[in-house]
Amino acid sequence: MKIAITGARGFLGRHLVTEFAVRGHFVRGWHRPGSEPPERLPWDAFGDHDRDAARAAEADSADRIEWVPGRLGDADASESLVAGVDVVVHAGLFRGGPDFMSVEADPLEYFDVNVLGSLQLIEAAVRHRVGRFVFISSGAVHQRVAADRPLDEAHPQWPETLYGSYKASVESLVHAYGWSGKLAACSLRPTSIYGVDDPVEESKWFGLVRAIAAGERVEVRGGSKSVHAGDVAAAARRLSETDASIAGETFNCTDRMISEYEVAHVARRLSGSGAEIEGTRKEARHEIVTEKLRRLGMRFGGPERLERTVAQLIANG
């Protein structure tokens, strides 16, 4: 299949491009006008059993991957991106500040580009008769959680940030276009995403792992429901390939609760350091239900993927 990916140059985007290319699909990815496409994709983010496929994909990546300039809110770029593709994976975001949760710019501009820009992209997909549209949403739509019901896809969306509100707004567009039959659109809703970033210093837990490997004393308290970027990419591919109906649907995407306490102890064991670790393991207050995605055959990396990631941080840090 031909896959169009927005935000393809970002942390998750690089994993999306890699996942689809490794599995034999042709990828057309956006990169920001004036920027250069990444020189290297995270081929080593896959498990041992995928290394041969990863090497093969890297060898012929020039034939599998096409980079085109574009950004959310650009009508012409949206038309060019989706023309002739089978699936659109929308992971792009206009940032209003130094990170994706910050909105230091004009909130009206932030909402205009991200929500109306997404609608513009959806409409372009409809005009070009794209087969499927996968929107990468976020667990930030659930920053308030009801105590009397499971945290599944039917739970009310109660964001506390403009970022979460934007994601919830586009999810509503996905419902409207998917359930009306205009476009086979769905939402994939990952929680906190981890993995080895480029540069490695920007990776989640990098500072903690480096301190542990150096034998420093650390204090740990935090944690979050987390999922590896490679698992999010695999879930997006599964939604693109499945024979099941996904139109209008939302799919929670999280592996498990990962505390800084666990990361620190894994890092100490793998590095062989004598670092002193103070603090306790943070526990999840609410369990996110992921059975809907698992029924499509999705399996998450679990503790093994966390260990591989920490090992990579130690080796590269």
Short mmCIF file of N, CA and C in Angstrom, two decimals, residues 118-292:
data_model
loop_
_atom_site.label_atom_id
_atom_site.label_comp_id
_atom_site.label_asym_id
_atom_site.label_seq_id
_atom_site.Cartn_x
_atom_site.Cartn_y
_atom_site.Cartn_z
N SER A 118 -6.47 19.88 10.34
CA SER A 118 -6.81 18.45 10.28
C SER A 118 -8.06 18.22 9.45
N LEU A 119 -9.04 19.10 9.61
CA LEU A 119 -10.26 18.99 8.81
C LEU A 119 -9.93 19.17 7.32
N GLN A 120 -9.04 20.09 7.03
CA GLN A 120 -8.59 20.31 5.65
C GLN A 120 -7.96 19.04 5.08
N LEU A 121 -7.16 18.38 5.90
CA LEU A 121 -6.52 17.14 5.47
C LEU A 121 -7.54 16.02 5.27
N ILE A 122 -8.52 15.94 6.18
CA ILE A 122 -9.58 14.94 6.05
C ILE A 122 -10.37 15.16 4.76
N GLU A 123 -10.72 16.40 4.48
CA GLU A 123 -11.47 16.71 3.27
C GLU A 123 -10.66 16.35 2.02
N ALA A 124 -9.35 16.61 2.05
CA ALA A 124 -8.50 16.24 0.92
C ALA A 124 -8.51 14.72 0.73
N ALA A 125 -8.49 13.98 1.85
CA ALA A 125 -8.55 12.52 1.77
C ALA A 125 -9.86 12.04 1.16
N VAL A 126 -10.96 12.72 1.51
CA VAL A 126 -12.25 12.37 0.92
C VAL A 126 -12.24 12.61 -0.58
N ARG A 127 -11.75 13.76 -1.00
CA ARG A 127 -11.72 14.10 -2.44
C ARG A 127 -10.88 13.11 -3.23
N HIS A 128 -9.80 12.64 -2.63
CA HIS A 128 -8.91 11.73 -3.36
C HIS A 128 -9.25 10.26 -3.10
N ARG A 129 -10.39 10.02 -2.47
CA ARG A 129 -10.88 8.65 -2.24
C ARG A 129 -9.84 7.77 -1.54
N VAL A 130 -9.23 8.32 -0.51
CA VAL A 130 -8.29 7.55 0.29
C VAL A 130 -9.03 6.45 1.03
N GLY A 131 -8.43 5.28 1.09
CA GLY A 131 -9.11 4.13 1.69
C GLY A 131 -9.29 4.24 3.20
N ARG A 132 -8.25 4.72 3.90
CA ARG A 132 -8.34 4.82 5.36
C ARG A 132 -7.59 6.05 5.86
N PHE A 133 -8.02 6.52 7.02
CA PHE A 133 -7.42 7.69 7.64
C PHE A 133 -7.24 7.36 9.12
N VAL A 134 -6.01 7.35 9.60
CA VAL A 134 -5.71 7.03 11.00
C VAL A 134 -5.18 8.28 11.68
N PHE A 135 -5.94 8.81 12.62
CA PHE A 135 -5.54 10.00 13.37
C PHE A 135 -4.85 9.58 14.66
N ILE A 136 -3.64 10.11 14.90
CA ILE A 136 -2.93 9.83 16.14
C ILE A 136 -3.39 10.82 17.19
N SER A 137 -4.24 10.37 18.09
CA SER A 137 -4.78 11.21 19.15
C SER A 137 -3.87 11.11 20.37
N SER A 138 -4.43 11.22 21.57
CA SER A 138 -3.62 11.21 22.79
C SER A 138 -4.47 10.87 24.00
N GLY A 139 -3.84 10.24 24.98
CA GLY A 139 -4.51 10.00 26.25
C GLY A 139 -4.81 11.29 26.99
N ALA A 140 -4.31 12.43 26.49
CA ALA A 140 -4.58 13.72 27.11
C ALA A 140 -6.05 14.12 27.01
N VAL A 141 -6.84 13.40 26.24
CA VAL A 141 -8.29 13.68 26.22
C VAL A 141 -8.95 13.21 27.51
N HIS A 142 -8.20 12.46 28.34
CA HIS A 142 -8.73 11.89 29.59
C HIS A 142 -7.94 12.39 30.79
N GLN A 143 -7.77 13.68 30.92
CA GLN A 143 -7.00 14.17 32.07
C GLN A 143 -7.84 14.22 33.34
N ARG A 144 -9.12 14.15 33.22
CA ARG A 144 -10.01 13.88 34.35
C ARG A 144 -10.69 12.55 34.09
N VAL A 145 -10.75 11.72 35.12
CA VAL A 145 -11.25 10.36 34.94
C VAL A 145 -12.37 10.10 35.95
N ALA A 146 -13.47 9.53 35.47
CA ALA A 146 -14.59 9.19 36.35
C ALA A 146 -14.26 7.95 37.16
N ALA A 147 -14.70 7.93 38.40
CA ALA A 147 -14.40 6.81 39.29
C ALA A 147 -15.41 5.67 39.15
N ASP A 148 -16.51 5.93 38.44
CA ASP A 148 -17.61 4.95 38.42
C ASP A 148 -17.70 4.16 37.12
N ARG A 149 -16.67 4.21 36.29
CA ARG A 149 -16.74 3.50 35.00
C ARG A 149 -15.33 3.17 34.51
N PRO A 150 -15.21 2.18 33.64
CA PRO A 150 -13.88 1.84 33.12
C PRO A 150 -13.34 2.92 32.20
N LEU A 151 -12.02 3.01 32.13
CA LEU A 151 -11.38 3.99 31.25
C LEU A 151 -11.19 3.35 29.88
N ASP A 152 -12.31 3.17 29.19
CA ASP A 152 -12.26 2.60 27.85
C ASP A 152 -12.58 3.68 26.83
N GLU A 153 -12.77 3.29 25.59
CA GLU A 153 -12.98 4.27 24.53
C GLU A 153 -14.30 5.02 24.66
N ALA A 154 -15.24 4.48 25.45
CA ALA A 154 -16.54 5.14 25.63
C ALA A 154 -16.54 6.13 26.79
N HIS A 155 -15.43 6.21 27.52
CA HIS A 155 -15.34 7.15 28.64
C HIS A 155 -15.42 8.58 28.11
N PRO A 156 -16.11 9.49 28.82
CA PRO A 156 -16.18 10.88 28.36
C PRO A 156 -14.79 11.50 28.20
N GLN A 157 -14.68 12.40 27.25
CA GLN A 157 -13.42 13.11 27.03
C GLN A 157 -13.42 14.37 27.90
N TRP A 158 -12.51 14.42 28.87
CA TRP A 158 -12.42 15.54 29.80
C TRP A 158 -10.98 16.06 29.85
N PRO A 159 -10.54 16.78 28.81
CA PRO A 159 -9.17 17.31 28.82
C PRO A 159 -9.05 18.53 29.72
N GLU A 160 -7.83 18.79 30.16
CA GLU A 160 -7.54 19.97 30.97
C GLU A 160 -6.58 20.92 30.27
N THR A 161 -6.17 20.59 29.07
CA THR A 161 -5.23 21.41 28.32
C THR A 161 -5.78 21.68 26.93
N LEU A 162 -5.24 22.71 26.28
CA LEU A 162 -5.64 23.00 24.92
C LEU A 162 -5.20 21.88 23.97
N TYR A 163 -4.06 21.28 24.30
CA TYR A 163 -3.58 20.13 23.52
C TYR A 163 -4.60 18.99 23.57
N GLY A 164 -5.05 18.64 24.77
CA GLY A 164 -6.05 17.59 24.90
C GLY A 164 -7.36 17.95 24.24
N SER A 165 -7.72 19.22 24.31
CA SER A 165 -8.96 19.68 23.67
C SER A 165 -8.86 19.59 22.16
N TYR A 166 -7.70 19.93 21.61
CA TYR A 166 -7.51 19.80 20.16
C TYR A 166 -7.64 18.34 19.72
N LYS A 167 -7.02 17.44 20.48
CA LYS A 167 -7.10 16.02 20.12
C LYS A 167 -8.55 15.53 20.19
N ALA A 168 -9.26 15.93 21.23
CA ALA A 168 -10.66 15.52 21.37
C ALA A 168 -11.51 16.08 20.23
N SER A 169 -11.22 17.30 19.81
CA SER A 169 -11.98 17.93 18.71
C SER A 169 -11.80 17.17 17.41
N VAL A 170 -10.57 16.77 17.12
CA VAL A 170 -10.33 16.03 15.88
C VAL A 170 -10.92 14.63 15.98
N GLU A 171 -10.90 14.03 17.17
CA GLU A 171 -11.58 12.74 17.34
C GLU A 171 -13.05 12.86 16.97
N SER A 172 -13.68 13.97 17.33
CA SER A 172 -15.10 14.15 16.99
C SER A 172 -15.29 14.24 15.48
N LEU A 173 -14.33 14.84 14.77
CA LEU A 173 -14.39 14.88 13.31
C LEU A 173 -14.25 13.46 12.73
N VAL A 174 -13.37 12.69 13.34
CA VAL A 174 -13.18 11.30 12.90
C VAL A 174 -14.49 10.52 13.07
N HIS A 175 -15.18 10.71 14.19
CA HIS A 175 -16.48 10.05 14.38
C HIS A 175 -17.45 10.47 13.27
N ALA A 176 -17.52 11.77 13.01
CA ALA A 176 -18.49 12.28 12.04
C ALA A 176 -18.23 11.74 10.65
N TYR A 177 -16.99 11.77 10.21
CA TYR A 177 -16.67 11.30 8.86
C TYR A 177 -16.72 9.77 8.77
N GLY A 178 -16.30 9.11 9.83
CA GLY A 178 -16.29 7.64 9.80
C GLY A 178 -17.68 7.05 9.86
N TRP A 179 -18.49 7.52 10.82
CA TRP A 179 -19.83 6.94 10.98
C TRP A 179 -20.79 7.38 9.88
N SER A 180 -20.51 8.50 9.24
CA SER A 180 -21.38 8.93 8.14
C SER A 180 -21.07 8.19 6.84
N GLY A 181 -19.93 7.50 6.81
CA GLY A 181 -19.55 6.77 5.61
C GLY A 181 -18.75 7.60 4.62
N LYS A 182 -18.42 8.84 4.97
CA LYS A 182 -17.64 9.69 4.05
C LYS A 182 -16.20 9.23 3.92
N LEU A 183 -15.64 8.69 5.02
CA LEU A 183 -14.23 8.30 5.04
C LEU A 183 -14.03 7.26 6.13
N ALA A 184 -13.29 6.21 5.82
CA ALA A 184 -12.99 5.18 6.82
C ALA A 184 -11.90 5.70 7.75
N ALA A 185 -12.30 6.61 8.63
CA ALA A 185 -11.36 7.27 9.54
C ALA A 185 -11.50 6.69 10.94
N CYS A 186 -10.36 6.59 11.65
CA CYS A 186 -10.37 6.14 13.03
C CYS A 186 -9.32 6.91 13.81
N SER A 187 -9.39 6.83 15.14
CA SER A 187 -8.43 7.48 16.02
C SER A 187 -7.67 6.43 16.82
N LEU A 188 -6.36 6.62 16.90
CA LEU A 188 -5.50 5.79 17.75
C LEU A 188 -5.02 6.68 18.89
N ARG A 189 -5.27 6.25 20.13
CA ARG A 189 -5.09 7.12 21.29
C ARG A 189 -3.97 6.61 22.21
N PRO A 190 -2.69 6.91 21.88
CA PRO A 190 -1.59 6.48 22.75
C PRO A 190 -1.48 7.33 24.00
N THR A 191 -0.91 6.74 25.04
CA THR A 191 -0.55 7.49 26.24
C THR A 191 0.88 8.00 26.07
N SER A 192 1.59 8.24 27.16
CA SER A 192 2.94 8.78 27.09
C SER A 192 3.84 7.85 26.26
N ILE A 193 4.50 8.42 25.26
CA ILE A 193 5.29 7.63 24.31
C ILE A 193 6.77 7.71 24.67
N TYR A 194 7.44 6.55 24.72
CA TYR A 194 8.86 6.53 25.02
C TYR A 194 9.63 5.82 23.92
N GLY A 195 10.95 5.91 24.00
CA GLY A 195 11.83 5.29 23.02
C GLY A 195 13.10 6.10 22.90
N VAL A 196 14.04 5.63 22.10
CA VAL A 196 15.30 6.34 21.90
C VAL A 196 15.11 7.39 20.82
N ASP A 197 15.31 8.63 21.18
CA ASP A 197 15.10 9.75 20.25
C ASP A 197 16.42 10.11 19.58
N ASP A 198 16.33 11.02 18.64
CA ASP A 198 17.52 11.54 17.95
C ASP A 198 17.44 13.06 17.96
N PRO A 199 18.30 13.74 18.74
CA PRO A 199 19.43 13.20 19.49
C PRO A 199 18.99 12.43 20.73
N VAL A 200 19.86 11.54 21.17
CA VAL A 200 19.51 10.65 22.27
C VAL A 200 19.21 11.41 23.55
N GLU A 201 19.80 12.60 23.71
CA GLU A 201 19.59 13.39 24.92
C GLU A 201 18.13 13.80 25.10
N GLU A 202 17.35 13.79 24.03
CA GLU A 202 15.95 14.17 24.11
C GLU A 202 15.03 12.98 24.44
N SER A 203 15.60 11.81 24.64
CA SER A 203 14.81 10.63 24.95
C SER A 203 14.24 10.72 26.36
N LYS A 204 13.05 10.18 26.52
CA LYS A 204 12.44 10.09 27.85
C LYS A 204 13.35 9.27 28.76
N TRP A 205 13.55 9.72 29.99
CA TRP A 205 14.37 9.07 31.02
C TRP A 205 15.87 9.13 30.75
N PHE A 206 16.31 9.87 29.74
CA PHE A 206 17.75 9.87 29.42
C PHE A 206 18.57 10.35 30.61
N GLY A 207 18.16 11.48 31.21
CA GLY A 207 18.92 12.01 32.33
C GLY A 207 18.98 11.05 33.50
N LEU A 208 17.87 10.38 33.78
CA LEU A 208 17.82 9.42 34.88
C LEU A 208 18.75 8.24 34.60
N VAL A 209 18.67 7.69 33.40
CA VAL A 209 19.51 6.54 33.05
C VAL A 209 20.98 6.91 33.07
N ARG A 210 21.33 8.08 32.56
CA ARG A 210 22.73 8.51 32.55
C ARG A 210 23.26 8.66 33.97
N ALA A 211 22.44 9.23 34.86
CA ALA A 211 22.87 9.40 36.25
C ALA A 211 23.10 8.05 36.93
N ILE A 212 22.20 7.11 36.68
CA ILE A 212 22.33 5.77 37.25
C ILE A 212 23.60 5.10 36.73
N ALA A 213 23.82 5.15 35.42
CA ALA A 213 25.00 4.51 34.83
C ALA A 213 26.29 5.12 35.36
N ALA A 214 26.24 6.42 35.73
CA ALA A 214 27.42 7.09 36.27
C ALA A 214 27.60 6.84 37.76
N GLY A 215 26.68 6.08 38.36
CA GLY A 215 26.79 5.74 39.77
C GLY A 215 26.33 6.82 40.71
N GLU A 216 25.55 7.77 40.22
CA GLU A 216 25.09 8.88 41.05
C GLU A 216 23.89 8.46 41.90
N ARG A 217 23.69 9.17 42.98
CA ARG A 217 22.50 8.95 43.80
C ARG A 217 21.31 9.64 43.13
N VAL A 218 20.18 8.95 43.04
CA VAL A 218 19.01 9.53 42.39
C VAL A 218 17.78 9.35 43.29
N GLU A 219 16.84 10.26 43.13
CA GLU A 219 15.56 10.16 43.83
C GLU A 219 14.47 10.06 42.78
N VAL A 220 13.62 9.05 42.89
CA VAL A 220 12.60 8.80 41.88
C VAL A 220 11.22 8.81 42.51
N ARG A 221 10.27 9.44 41.79
CA ARG A 221 8.91 9.51 42.29
C ARG A 221 7.85 9.36 41.20
N GLY A 222 8.18 9.81 39.99
CA GLY A 222 7.17 9.89 38.95
C GLY A 222 6.93 8.60 38.21
N GLY A 223 6.07 8.72 37.21
CA GLY A 223 5.74 7.58 36.36
C GLY A 223 4.52 7.91 35.53
N SER A 224 4.26 7.11 34.53
CA SER A 224 3.12 7.36 33.65
C SER A 224 2.73 6.08 32.93
N LYS A 225 1.49 6.04 32.47
CA LYS A 225 1.06 4.96 31.58
C LYS A 225 1.78 5.19 30.25
N SER A 226 2.54 4.22 29.82
CA SER A 226 3.47 4.45 28.71
C SER A 226 3.35 3.39 27.64
N VAL A 227 3.83 3.76 26.45
CA VAL A 227 3.86 2.84 25.32
C VAL A 227 5.04 3.22 24.43
N HIS A 228 5.72 2.24 23.92
CA HIS A 228 6.89 2.51 23.07
C HIS A 228 6.44 3.04 21.71
N ALA A 229 7.22 3.96 21.16
CA ALA A 229 6.89 4.55 19.85
C ALA A 229 6.75 3.47 18.79
N GLY A 230 7.57 2.43 18.88
CA GLY A 230 7.46 1.34 17.91
C GLY A 230 6.16 0.59 18.01
N ASP A 231 5.62 0.46 19.23
CA ASP A 231 4.32 -0.19 19.42
C ASP A 231 3.19 0.68 18.87
N VAL A 232 3.30 2.01 19.05
CA VAL A 232 2.30 2.91 18.47
C VAL A 232 2.30 2.79 16.95
N ALA A 233 3.49 2.75 16.38
CA ALA A 233 3.61 2.62 14.92
C ALA A 233 3.03 1.29 14.45
N ALA A 234 3.29 0.21 15.21
CA ALA A 234 2.75 -1.10 14.84
C ALA A 234 1.23 -1.10 14.92
N ALA A 235 0.67 -0.40 15.91
CA ALA A 235 -0.78 -0.31 16.03
C ALA A 235 -1.37 0.46 14.86
N ALA A 236 -0.72 1.54 14.44
CA ALA A 236 -1.20 2.32 13.29
C ALA A 236 -1.17 1.47 12.03
N ARG A 237 -0.13 0.67 11.88
CA ARG A 237 -0.07 -0.22 10.71
C ARG A 237 -1.18 -1.27 10.76
N ARG A 238 -1.42 -1.80 11.94
CA ARG A 238 -2.48 -2.82 12.07
C ARG A 238 -3.84 -2.23 11.70
N LEU A 239 -4.11 -1.00 12.13
CA LEU A 239 -5.38 -0.36 11.78
C LEU A 239 -5.45 -0.08 10.28
N SER A 240 -4.31 0.11 9.65
CA SER A 240 -4.28 0.36 8.20
C SER A 240 -4.50 -0.92 7.40
N GLU A 241 -4.10 -2.05 7.96
CA GLU A 241 -4.12 -3.30 7.22
C GLU A 241 -5.32 -4.20 7.55
N THR A 242 -5.94 -4.03 8.71
CA THR A 242 -6.96 -4.97 9.16
C THR A 242 -8.17 -5.01 8.22
N ASP A 243 -8.78 -6.17 8.17
CA ASP A 243 -10.02 -6.33 7.41
C ASP A 243 -11.24 -5.91 8.23
N ALA A 244 -11.05 -5.68 9.52
CA ALA A 244 -12.15 -5.27 10.39
C ALA A 244 -12.56 -3.83 10.07
N SER A 245 -13.81 -3.52 10.36
CA SER A 245 -14.28 -2.16 10.16
C SER A 245 -13.74 -1.25 11.26
N ILE A 246 -13.12 -0.14 10.87
CA ILE A 246 -12.56 0.79 11.85
C ILE A 246 -13.18 2.18 11.70
N ALA A 247 -14.09 2.36 10.78
CA ALA A 247 -14.65 3.68 10.47
C ALA A 247 -15.34 4.29 11.68
N GLY A 248 -14.90 5.49 12.07
CA GLY A 248 -15.51 6.21 13.18
C GLY A 248 -15.06 5.76 14.55
N GLU A 249 -14.22 4.75 14.63
CA GLU A 249 -13.87 4.16 15.91
C GLU A 249 -12.62 4.80 16.53
N THR A 250 -12.48 4.61 17.84
CA THR A 250 -11.31 5.03 18.60
C THR A 250 -10.69 3.82 19.27
N PHE A 251 -9.35 3.79 19.34
CA PHE A 251 -8.65 2.65 19.92
C PHE A 251 -7.62 3.16 20.93
N ASN A 252 -7.83 2.80 22.21
CA ASN A 252 -6.83 3.12 23.23
C ASN A 252 -5.55 2.37 22.94
N CYS A 253 -4.42 3.02 23.23
CA CYS A 253 -3.12 2.42 22.90
C CYS A 253 -2.12 2.70 24.03
N THR A 254 -2.00 1.76 24.94
CA THR A 254 -1.02 1.88 26.01
C THR A 254 -0.53 0.49 26.39
N ASP A 255 0.70 0.41 26.83
CA ASP A 255 1.28 -0.87 27.23
C ASP A 255 1.02 -1.10 28.72
N ARG A 256 1.61 -0.26 29.58
CA ARG A 256 1.46 -0.45 31.01
C ARG A 256 2.00 0.77 31.76
N MET A 257 1.79 0.78 33.05
CA MET A 257 2.35 1.83 33.90
C MET A 257 3.84 1.58 34.06
N ILE A 258 4.65 2.61 33.78
CA ILE A 258 6.09 2.52 33.97
C ILE A 258 6.51 3.64 34.92
N SER A 259 7.04 3.27 36.05
CA SER A 259 7.49 4.24 37.04
C SER A 259 8.97 4.54 36.87
N GLU A 260 9.39 5.72 37.32
CA GLU A 260 10.82 6.04 37.32
C GLU A 260 11.58 5.05 38.20
N TYR A 261 10.93 4.56 39.22
CA TYR A 261 11.53 3.56 40.12
C TYR A 261 11.94 2.32 39.32
N GLU A 262 11.03 1.84 38.47
CA GLU A 262 11.35 0.66 37.65
C GLU A 262 12.47 0.96 36.67
N VAL A 263 12.39 2.10 36.00
CA VAL A 263 13.43 2.47 35.03
C VAL A 263 14.79 2.55 35.71
N ALA A 264 14.84 3.16 36.89
CA ALA A 264 16.10 3.31 37.61
C ALA A 264 16.70 1.95 37.98
N HIS A 265 15.88 1.04 38.44
CA HIS A 265 16.39 -0.28 38.84
C HIS A 265 16.83 -1.10 37.63
N VAL A 266 16.11 -0.98 36.52
CA VAL A 266 16.55 -1.65 35.29
C VAL A 266 17.89 -1.09 34.84
N ALA A 267 18.03 0.24 34.88
CA ALA A 267 19.28 0.88 34.46
C ALA A 267 20.44 0.47 35.36
N ARG A 268 20.19 0.38 36.66
CA ARG A 268 21.27 -0.02 37.57
C ARG A 268 21.71 -1.45 37.31
N ARG A 269 20.76 -2.33 37.09
CA ARG A 269 21.10 -3.73 36.82
C ARG A 269 21.85 -3.88 35.51
N LEU A 270 21.37 -3.21 34.45
CA LEU A 270 22.00 -3.37 33.14
C LEU A 270 23.36 -2.69 33.07
N SER A 271 23.55 -1.60 33.80
CA SER A 271 24.82 -0.89 33.75
C SER A 271 25.84 -1.44 34.75
N GLY A 272 25.35 -2.19 35.73
CA GLY A 272 26.25 -2.73 36.75
C GLY A 272 26.76 -1.68 37.71
N SER A 273 26.09 -0.55 37.79
CA SER A 273 26.54 0.54 38.66
C SER A 273 26.10 0.29 40.10
N GLY A 274 26.70 1.06 40.99
CA GLY A 274 26.31 0.97 42.39
C GLY A 274 25.49 2.16 42.82
N ALA A 275 24.74 2.75 41.89
CA ALA A 275 23.96 3.95 42.18
C ALA A 275 22.97 3.71 43.30
N GLU A 276 22.81 4.72 44.16
CA GLU A 276 21.83 4.65 45.24
C GLU A 276 20.51 5.22 44.74
N ILE A 277 19.44 4.44 44.89
CA ILE A 277 18.12 4.84 44.40
C ILE A 277 17.20 5.05 45.58
N GLU A 278 16.67 6.25 45.69
CA GLU A 278 15.71 6.55 46.75
C GLU A 278 14.35 6.87 46.14
N GLY A 279 13.30 6.49 46.83
CA GLY A 279 11.96 6.74 46.33
C GLY A 279 11.15 5.47 46.28
N THR A 280 9.93 5.58 45.79
CA THR A 280 9.02 4.44 45.72
C THR A 280 8.41 4.34 44.33
N ARG A 281 7.89 3.18 44.04
CA ARG A 281 7.24 2.94 42.77
C ARG A 281 5.90 3.66 42.70
N LYS A 282 5.67 4.43 41.65
CA LYS A 282 4.38 5.09 41.46
C LYS A 282 3.41 4.11 40.81
N GLU A 283 2.21 4.02 41.35
CA GLU A 283 1.20 3.10 40.83
C GLU A 283 0.12 3.87 40.08
N ALA A 284 -0.48 3.20 39.10
CA ALA A 284 -1.55 3.83 38.33
C ALA A 284 -2.84 3.87 39.15
N ARG A 285 -3.54 4.99 39.08
CA ARG A 285 -4.83 5.11 39.77
C ARG A 285 -5.96 4.53 38.93
N HIS A 286 -5.81 4.55 37.61
CA HIS A 286 -6.85 4.05 36.72
C HIS A 286 -6.20 3.20 35.63
N GLU A 287 -6.80 2.07 35.35
CA GLU A 287 -6.29 1.20 34.29
C GLU A 287 -7.00 1.54 32.97
N ILE A 288 -6.21 1.74 31.93
CA ILE A 288 -6.78 2.02 30.62
C ILE A 288 -7.10 0.71 29.91
N VAL A 289 -8.31 0.59 29.42
CA VAL A 289 -8.75 -0.64 28.76
C VAL A 289 -8.30 -0.61 27.30
N THR A 290 -7.57 -1.66 26.89
CA THR A 290 -7.04 -1.73 25.52
C THR A 290 -7.52 -2.96 24.75
N GLU A 291 -8.56 -3.61 25.26
CA GLU A 291 -9.02 -4.85 24.64
C GLU A 291 -9.46 -4.64 23.19
N LYS A 292 -9.98 -3.48 22.89
CA LYS A 292 -10.47 -3.22 21.53
C LYS A 292 -9.34 -3.33 20.51
#
